[in-house]
Amino acid sequence: IIPYQKKKILLQFRSNNKKIFYPLYWGCIGGAKEFKEKPKETAVREFYEETNIKLNKKDIIFFSEFSFFLQPKKKRIKRYFYTYKISNLKRFIKKIKVREGKKMKFFDLKNFHKIKKVVPYDKFILDYFFKIKNY
């Protein structure tokens, strides 16, 4: 999920867990789906697990999909990206609790481009997000 308000997006600094893709990189809030779970359900569940904020499926809007293979002839990995427009920033910040990853931070376009370590597929989608929103 790409949470945003005005011209800023919220990113998560990932933990140092060697079992995850791109540990110690900045990226979107999300994770892997569970058995028989739909992508939108996964996004809502993962957002809650990582931020302590409960969203409804109607709160998020599909933005894009990104697919890739880690190795040739291996299973395709799909990432679904949704947006969430934060309506009340003060209430959102008051409710947020970092439960996974090391920290979370808001970035505008200028500061986003200064980050040296961004998960590559998230960076691609976030560049597109900023372009679409004309930031």
Coordinates of N, CA, C and O in Angstrom, one line a residue:
I1 N 0.9 -1.2 0.0 CA 0.0 0.0 0.0 C 0.9 1.2 0.0 O 1.9 1.3 0.7
I2 N 0.5 2.2 -0.8 CA 1.2 3.5 -0.8 C 0.3 4.5 0.0 O -0.7 5.1 -0.6
P3 N 0.5 4.7 1.3 CA -0.3 5.7 2.0 C 0.3 7.1 1.6 O 1.5 7.3 1.6
Y4 N -0.6 8.0 1.4 CA -0.2 9.4 1.0 C -1.1 10.4 1.5 O -2.3 10.2 1.7
Q5 N -0.6 11.6 1.6 CA -1.4 12.8 1.9 C -0.7 14.0 1.2 O 0.6 14.1 1.4
K6 N -1.4 14.7 0.5 CA -0.9 15.9 -0.2 C 0.3 15.4 -1.1 O 0.1 14.5 -1.9
K7 N 1.5 15.9 -0.9 CA 2.6 15.5 -1.8 C 3.6 14.6 -1.1 O 4.8 14.5 -1.5
K8 N 3.1 13.8 -0.1 CA 4.1 12.9 0.7 C 3.5 11.5 0.7 O 2.3 11.3 0.8
I9 N 4.5 10.6 0.7 CA 4.1 9.2 0.8 C 4.8 8.6 2.1 O 5.9 9.1 2.5
L10 N 4.2 7.6 2.6 CA 4.8 6.9 3.8 C 5.5 5.6 3.3 O 4.9 4.8 2.6
L11 N 6.8 5.5 3.7 CA 7.5 4.3 3.4 C 8.0 3.7 4.7 O 8.1 4.3 5.8
Q12 N 8.3 2.4 4.6 CA 8.8 1.6 5.7 C 10.3 1.3 5.5 O 10.7 0.9 4.4
F13 N 11.1 1.4 6.5 CA 12.5 0.9 6.5 C 12.5 -0.5 6.9 O 12.2 -0.8 8.1
R14 N 12.8 -1.4 6.1 CA 12.7 -2.8 6.3 C 13.7 -3.3 7.4 O 14.8 -2.8 7.5
S15 N 13.3 -4.4 8.0 CA 14.2 -5.0 9.1 C 15.5 -5.6 8.4 O 15.6 -5.7 7.2
N16 N 16.3 -6.1 9.3 CA 17.5 -6.8 8.8 C 17.3 -8.3 8.7 O 18.3 -9.1 8.7
N17 N 16.1 -8.8 8.5 CA 15.8 -10.2 8.4 C 16.3 -10.7 7.0 O 15.8 -10.2 6.0
K18 N 17.2 -11.6 7.0 CA 17.8 -12.1 5.8 C 16.8 -12.9 4.9 O 17.1 -13.2 3.8
K19 N 15.6 -13.3 5.5 CA 14.6 -14.1 4.8 C 13.7 -13.2 3.9 O 12.9 -13.7 3.2
I20 N 13.8 -11.9 4.1 CA 13.0 -11.0 3.3 C 13.8 -10.4 2.1 O 15.0 -10.4 2.1
F21 N 13.0 -10.0 1.1 CA 13.7 -9.3 0.0 C 14.2 -8.0 0.4 O 13.4 -7.3 1.1
Y22 N 15.4 -7.6 0.1 CA 15.9 -6.3 0.3 C 15.8 -5.8 1.8 O 15.2 -4.8 2.1
P23 N 16.5 -6.6 2.7 CA 16.5 -6.1 4.1 C 17.3 -4.7 4.2 O 18.2 -4.5 3.4
L24 N 16.9 -3.9 5.1 CA 17.5 -2.6 5.3 C 17.4 -1.7 4.1 O 18.2 -0.8 3.9
Y25 N 16.3 -1.8 3.4 CA 15.9 -0.9 2.3 C 14.6 -0.2 2.6 O 13.8 -0.8 3.4
W26 N 14.3 0.9 2.1 CA 13.0 1.6 2.2 C 12.1 1.0 1.2 O 12.5 0.6 0.0
G27 N 10.8 0.8 1.5 CA 9.9 0.3 0.6 C 8.4 0.5 1.0 O 8.2 1.1 2.1
C28 N 7.5 0.0 0.2 CA 6.1 0.1 0.5 C 5.7 -0.8 1.6 O 6.4 -1.8 1.9
I29 N 4.6 -0.6 2.2 CA 4.1 -1.4 3.3 C 3.3 -2.5 2.7 O 2.3 -2.3 1.9
G30 N 3.6 -3.8 3.0 CA 2.9 -4.9 2.4 C 3.6 -6.2 2.7 O 4.6 -6.2 3.5
G31 N 3.2 -7.3 2.1 CA 3.8 -8.6 2.3 C 3.1 -9.6 1.5 O 2.4 -9.4 0.6
A32 N 3.4 -10.9 1.9 CA 3.0 -12.1 1.1 C 1.6 -12.5 1.5 O 1.1 -12.3 2.6
K33 N 0.9 -13.0 0.5 CA -0.5 -13.4 0.7 C -0.5 -14.8 1.4 O 0.4 -15.6 1.3
E34 N -1.6 -15.0 2.1 CA -1.8 -16.3 2.7 C -2.7 -17.1 1.8 O -3.3 -16.6 0.9
F35 N -2.8 -18.4 2.1 CA -3.6 -19.3 1.3 C -5.0 -18.8 1.0 O -5.7 -18.4 1.9
K36 N -5.4 -18.8 -0.3 CA -6.7 -18.4 -0.7 C -7.1 -17.0 -0.5 O -8.2 -16.6 -0.5
E37 N -6.1 -16.2 -0.1 CA -6.4 -14.8 0.2 C -6.3 -14.0 -1.2 O -5.4 -14.3 -2.0
K38 N -7.1 -13.0 -1.3 CA -7.1 -12.2 -2.5 C -6.1 -11.0 -2.3 O -5.9 -10.7 -1.1
P39 N -5.5 -10.5 -3.3 CA -4.5 -9.4 -3.2 C -5.0 -8.2 -2.3 O -4.2 -7.8 -1.4
K40 N -6.2 -7.8 -2.5 CA -6.7 -6.7 -1.7 C -6.8 -7.0 -0.2 O -6.5 -6.2 0.7
E41 N -7.2 -8.3 0.1 CA -7.3 -8.7 1.4 C -5.9 -8.8 2.1 O -5.7 -8.4 3.2
T42 N -4.9 -9.3 1.3 CA -3.6 -9.3 1.7 C -3.1 -7.9 2.1 O -2.5 -7.7 3.2
A43 N -3.3 -7.0 1.2 CA -2.9 -5.6 1.5 C -3.5 -5.0 2.8 O -2.7 -4.4 3.6
V44 N -4.7 -5.2 3.0 CA -5.4 -4.7 4.2 C -4.8 -5.4 5.5 O -4.5 -4.8 6.5
R45 N -4.7 -6.7 5.4 CA -4.1 -7.5 6.5 C -2.7 -7.1 6.8 O -2.3 -6.8 8.0
E46 N -1.9 -7.0 5.8 CA -0.4 -6.7 6.0 C -0.3 -5.3 6.5 O 0.6 -5.0 7.4
F47 N -1.1 -4.4 6.0 CA -1.1 -3.0 6.5 C -1.3 -2.9 8.0 O -0.6 -2.3 8.8
Y48 N -2.4 -3.7 8.5 CA -2.7 -3.7 9.9 C -1.5 -4.4 10.7 O -1.1 -3.8 11.7
E49 N -1.0 -5.5 10.2 CA 0.1 -6.2 10.9 C 1.3 -5.3 11.0 O 2.0 -5.4 12.0
E50 N 1.6 -4.4 10.1 CA 2.8 -3.6 10.1 C 2.6 -2.2 10.7 O 3.6 -1.6 11.2
T51 N 1.4 -1.7 10.7 CA 1.2 -0.4 11.2 C 0.2 -0.3 12.4 O 0.1 0.8 13.0
N52 N -0.6 -1.3 12.7 CA -1.6 -1.3 13.7 C -2.8 -0.5 13.3 O -3.6 -0.1 14.1
I53 N -2.9 -0.1 12.0 CA -4.1 0.6 11.5 C -5.0 -0.3 10.7 O -4.5 -0.9 9.7
K54 N -6.2 -0.4 11.1 CA -7.2 -1.2 10.3 C -7.8 -0.4 9.2 O -8.4 0.7 9.4
L55 N -7.7 -0.9 8.0 CA -8.3 -0.3 6.8 C -9.4 -1.3 6.4 O -9.4 -2.5 6.6
N56 N -10.4 -0.7 5.6 CA -11.4 -1.6 4.9 C -10.9 -1.7 3.5 O -10.2 -0.8 3.0
K57 N -11.4 -2.7 2.8 CA -11.0 -2.9 1.4 C -11.4 -1.7 0.6 O -10.7 -1.4 -0.4
K58 N -12.5 -1.0 1.0 CA -12.9 0.1 0.2 C -12.0 1.3 0.4 O -12.1 2.3 -0.4
D59 N -11.2 1.3 1.4 CA -10.3 2.4 1.7 C -9.1 2.5 0.7 O -8.4 3.5 0.6
I60 N -8.8 1.4 0.1 CA -7.6 1.3 -0.8 C -8.1 1.2 -2.3 O -9.1 0.5 -2.6
I61 N -7.2 1.7 -3.2 CA -7.5 1.7 -4.6 C -6.4 1.1 -5.3 O -5.2 1.4 -5.1
F62 N -6.7 0.1 -6.2 CA -5.7 -0.5 -7.0 C -5.0 0.5 -7.8 O -5.5 1.4 -8.4
F63 N -3.6 0.4 -7.8 CA -2.8 1.3 -8.6 C -2.0 0.6 -9.7 O -2.0 1.1 -10.8
S64 N -1.4 -0.5 -9.4 CA -0.5 -1.1 -10.4 C -0.1 -2.5 -9.9 O -0.3 -2.9 -8.8
E65 N 0.4 -3.3 -10.9 CA 0.9 -4.6 -10.6 C 2.3 -4.7 -11.2 O 2.6 -4.1 -12.3
F66 N 3.2 -5.4 -10.5 CA 4.5 -5.6 -11.0 C 4.9 -7.0 -10.8 O 4.8 -7.6 -9.8
S67 N 5.3 -7.7 -11.9 CA 5.7 -9.1 -11.9 C 7.1 -9.3 -12.3 O 7.6 -8.6 -13.1
F68 N 7.7 -10.3 -11.7 CA 9.1 -10.6 -12.0 C 9.5 -12.0 -11.6 O 8.8 -12.7 -10.9
F69 N 10.6 -12.5 -12.2 CA 11.1 -13.8 -11.9 C 12.4 -13.6 -11.1 O 13.2 -12.8 -11.5
L70 N 12.7 -14.3 -10.1 CA 14.0 -14.2 -9.4 C 15.0 -14.9 -10.2 O 16.2 -14.5 -10.2
Q71 N 14.7 -16.0 -10.8 CA 15.6 -16.8 -11.7 C 14.8 -17.3 -12.9 O 13.6 -17.5 -12.7
P72 N 15.5 -17.5 -14.0 CA 14.7 -18.0 -15.2 C 14.0 -19.3 -14.8 O 14.6 -20.1 -14.1
K73 N 12.9 -19.5 -15.4 CA 12.1 -20.7 -15.2 C 11.6 -21.0 -13.8 O 11.3 -22.1 -13.4
K74 N 11.7 -20.0 -12.9 CA 11.2 -20.2 -11.5 C 9.8 -19.5 -11.5 O 9.4 -18.9 -12.4
K75 N 9.2 -19.6 -10.3 CA 7.9 -19.1 -10.1 C 7.9 -17.5 -10.3 O 8.8 -16.9 -9.8
R76 N 6.8 -17.1 -11.0 CA 6.7 -15.6 -11.1 C 6.2 -15.0 -9.8 O 5.3 -15.5 -9.1
I77 N 6.8 -13.9 -9.4 CA 6.4 -13.2 -8.2 C 5.6 -11.9 -8.7 O 6.0 -11.2 -9.6
K78 N 4.4 -11.8 -8.1 CA 3.5 -10.6 -8.4 C 3.4 -9.7 -7.2 O 3.2 -10.2 -6.1
R79 N 3.6 -8.4 -7.5 CA 3.3 -7.4 -6.4 C 2.2 -6.6 -6.9 O 2.2 -6.1 -8.0
Y80 N 1.2 -6.4 -6.0 CA 0.0 -5.6 -6.3 C 0.2 -4.3 -5.4 O 0.5 -4.4 -4.3
F81 N 0.0 -3.2 -6.1 CA 0.1 -1.9 -5.4 C -1.2 -1.2 -5.3 O -1.9 -1.1 -6.3
Y82 N -1.5 -0.8 -4.1 CA -2.8 0.0 -3.8 C -2.4 1.3 -3.2 O -1.3 1.5 -2.6
T83 N -3.3 2.3 -3.4 CA -3.0 3.6 -2.7 C -4.1 3.8 -1.6 O -5.2 3.2 -1.7
Y84 N -3.6 4.5 -0.6 CA -4.5 4.9 0.5 C -4.3 6.4 0.8 O -3.2 6.8 1.2
K85 N -5.4 7.1 0.5 CA -5.3 8.6 0.8 C -5.6 8.8 2.2 O -6.7 8.5 2.7
I86 N -4.7 9.4 3.0 CA -4.8 9.7 4.4 C -5.7 10.9 4.5 O -5.3 12.0 4.0
S87 N -6.8 10.8 5.1 CA -7.7 12.0 5.2 C -7.4 12.9 6.4 O -7.5 14.1 6.4
N88 N -7.0 12.3 7.5 CA -6.6 13.0 8.7 C -5.2 12.6 9.2 O -5.1 11.6 9.9
L89 N -4.2 13.4 8.8 CA -2.8 13.1 9.1 C -2.5 13.0 10.6 O -1.9 12.0 11.1
K90 N -3.1 13.9 11.4 CA -2.8 13.9 12.8 C -3.3 12.6 13.5 O -2.7 12.0 14.3
R91 N -4.6 12.2 13.1 CA -5.2 11.0 13.6 C -4.4 9.7 13.2 O -4.1 8.8 13.9
F92 N -4.0 9.8 11.9 CA -3.2 8.6 11.3 C -1.9 8.5 12.1 O -1.5 7.4 12.5
I93 N -1.2 9.5 12.3 CA 0.1 9.5 13.0 C -0.1 9.0 14.4 O 0.7 8.3 15.0
K94 N -1.1 9.5 15.1 CA -1.4 9.1 16.4 C -1.7 7.6 16.6 O -1.3 7.0 17.5
K95 N -2.3 7.0 15.5 CA -2.7 5.6 15.6 C -1.6 4.7 15.1 O -1.6 3.5 15.5
I96 N -0.7 5.2 14.3 CA 0.4 4.3 13.7 C 1.3 3.8 14.8 O 1.7 4.5 15.7
K97 N 1.6 2.5 14.6 CA 2.6 1.9 15.5 C 3.4 0.9 14.7 O 2.9 0.0 14.0
V98 N 4.7 1.1 14.6 CA 5.6 0.3 13.8 C 5.7 -1.1 14.4 O 6.2 -1.2 15.5
R99 N 5.1 -2.1 13.8 CA 5.1 -3.4 14.3 C 6.0 -4.3 13.5 O 6.4 -5.4 14.0
E100 N 6.4 -4.0 12.3 CA 7.4 -4.7 11.5 C 8.3 -3.7 10.8 O 7.9 -2.5 10.6
G101 N 9.5 -4.1 10.5 CA 10.4 -3.1 10.0 C 11.0 -2.3 11.1 O 10.7 -2.5 12.3
K102 N 11.9 -1.4 10.8 CA 12.6 -0.6 11.8 C 11.9 0.7 12.1 O 11.9 1.2 13.2
K103 N 11.4 1.3 11.0 CA 10.8 2.6 11.2 C 10.0 3.0 9.9 O 10.1 2.3 8.9
M104 N 9.2 4.0 10.0 CA 8.4 4.5 8.9 C 8.6 6.0 8.8 O 8.8 6.7 9.9
K105 N 8.5 6.6 7.6 CA 8.8 8.0 7.4 C 8.1 8.5 6.2 O 8.0 7.8 5.2
F106 N 7.6 9.8 6.2 CA 7.0 10.4 5.1 C 8.1 11.0 4.2 O 9.0 11.6 4.7
F107 N 7.9 10.9 2.9 CA 8.8 11.5 1.9 C 8.1 12.3 0.9 O 7.1 11.8 0.3
D108 N 8.6 13.4 0.5 CA 8.1 14.1 -0.7 C 9.0 13.6 -1.9 O 9.9 12.9 -1.7
L109 N 8.7 14.1 -3.1 CA 9.4 13.6 -4.2 C 10.9 13.9 -4.1 O 11.7 13.1 -4.4
K110 N 11.2 15.1 -3.7 CA 12.7 15.5 -3.7 C 13.4 14.6 -2.7 O 14.5 14.1 -3.0
N111 N 12.9 14.4 -1.5 CA 13.6 13.5 -0.5 C 13.5 12.1 -0.9 O 14.4 11.3 -0.6
F112 N 12.5 11.6 -1.6 CA 12.4 10.3 -2.1 C 13.6 10.0 -3.0 O 14.2 8.9 -2.9
H113 N 13.9 10.9 -3.9 CA 15.0 10.7 -4.8 C 16.3 10.7 -4.2 O 17.3 10.3 -4.8
K114 N 16.4 11.2 -2.9 CA 17.7 11.2 -2.2 C 18.0 9.9 -1.5 O 19.1 9.6 -1.1
I115 N 17.0 9.0 -1.4 CA 17.2 7.7 -0.7 C 18.0 6.8 -1.6 O 17.8 6.6 -2.7
K116 N 19.1 6.3 -1.0 CA 20.0 5.4 -1.7 C 19.5 4.0 -1.8 O 19.8 3.3 -2.8
K117 N 18.8 3.5 -0.8 CA 18.4 2.1 -0.8 C 16.8 2.0 -0.8 O 16.2 2.1 0.2
V118 N 16.3 1.8 -2.0 CA 14.8 1.6 -2.1 C 14.6 0.3 -2.8 O 15.3 0.0 -3.8
V119 N 13.7 -0.5 -2.4 CA 13.4 -1.8 -3.0 C 13.1 -1.4 -4.5 O 12.3 -0.6 -4.8
P120 N 13.9 -2.1 -5.4 CA 13.8 -1.7 -6.9 C 12.4 -1.7 -7.5 O 12.0 -0.7 -8.2
Y121 N 11.6 -2.7 -7.2 CA 10.2 -2.7 -7.8 C 9.4 -1.7 -7.2 O 8.5 -1.1 -7.8
D122 N 9.6 -1.4 -5.9 CA 8.8 -0.3 -5.2 C 9.2 1.1 -5.8 O 8.4 1.9 -6.1
K123 N 10.5 1.2 -6.0 CA 11.0 2.5 -6.6 C 10.4 2.8 -8.0 O 9.9 3.9 -8.2
F124 N 10.3 1.8 -8.8 CA 9.7 1.9 -10.1 C 8.3 2.4 -10.0 O 7.9 3.3 -10.7
I125 N 7.5 1.7 -9.1 CA 6.1 2.0 -9.0 C 5.9 3.4 -8.3 O 5.1 4.2 -8.7
L126 N 6.8 3.7 -7.3 CA 6.7 5.0 -6.6 C 7.0 6.2 -7.6 O 6.4 7.3 -7.5
D127 N 8.0 6.0 -8.4 CA 8.3 7.0 -9.4 C 7.1 7.3 -10.3 O 6.8 8.4 -10.6
Y128 N 6.5 6.2 -10.7 CA 5.3 6.3 -11.5 C 4.1 7.0 -10.7 O 3.4 7.8 -11.3
F129 N 4.0 6.6 -9.5 CA 3.0 7.3 -8.6 C 3.2 8.8 -8.6 O 2.2 9.6 -8.8
F130 N 4.4 9.2 -8.3 CA 4.7 10.6 -8.2 C 4.4 11.3 -9.6 O 3.9 12.4 -9.6
K131 N 4.7 10.6 -10.7 CA 4.5 11.2 -12.0 C 3.0 11.4 -12.3 O 2.5 12.4 -12.7
I132 N 2.2 10.3 -11.9 CA 0.8 10.4 -12.2 C 0.1 11.5 -11.3 O -0.8 12.2 -11.8
K133 N 0.6 11.6 -10.1 CA 0.0 12.6 -9.2 C 0.5 14.0 -9.5 O 0.1 15.0 -8.9
N134 N 1.5 14.1 -10.5 CA 2.1 15.4 -10.8 C 2.8 16.1 -9.7 O 2.6 17.3 -9.5
Y135 N 3.5 15.4 -8.9 CA 4.2 16.0 -7.8 C 5.6 16.4 -8.4 O 6.6 16.4 -8.2

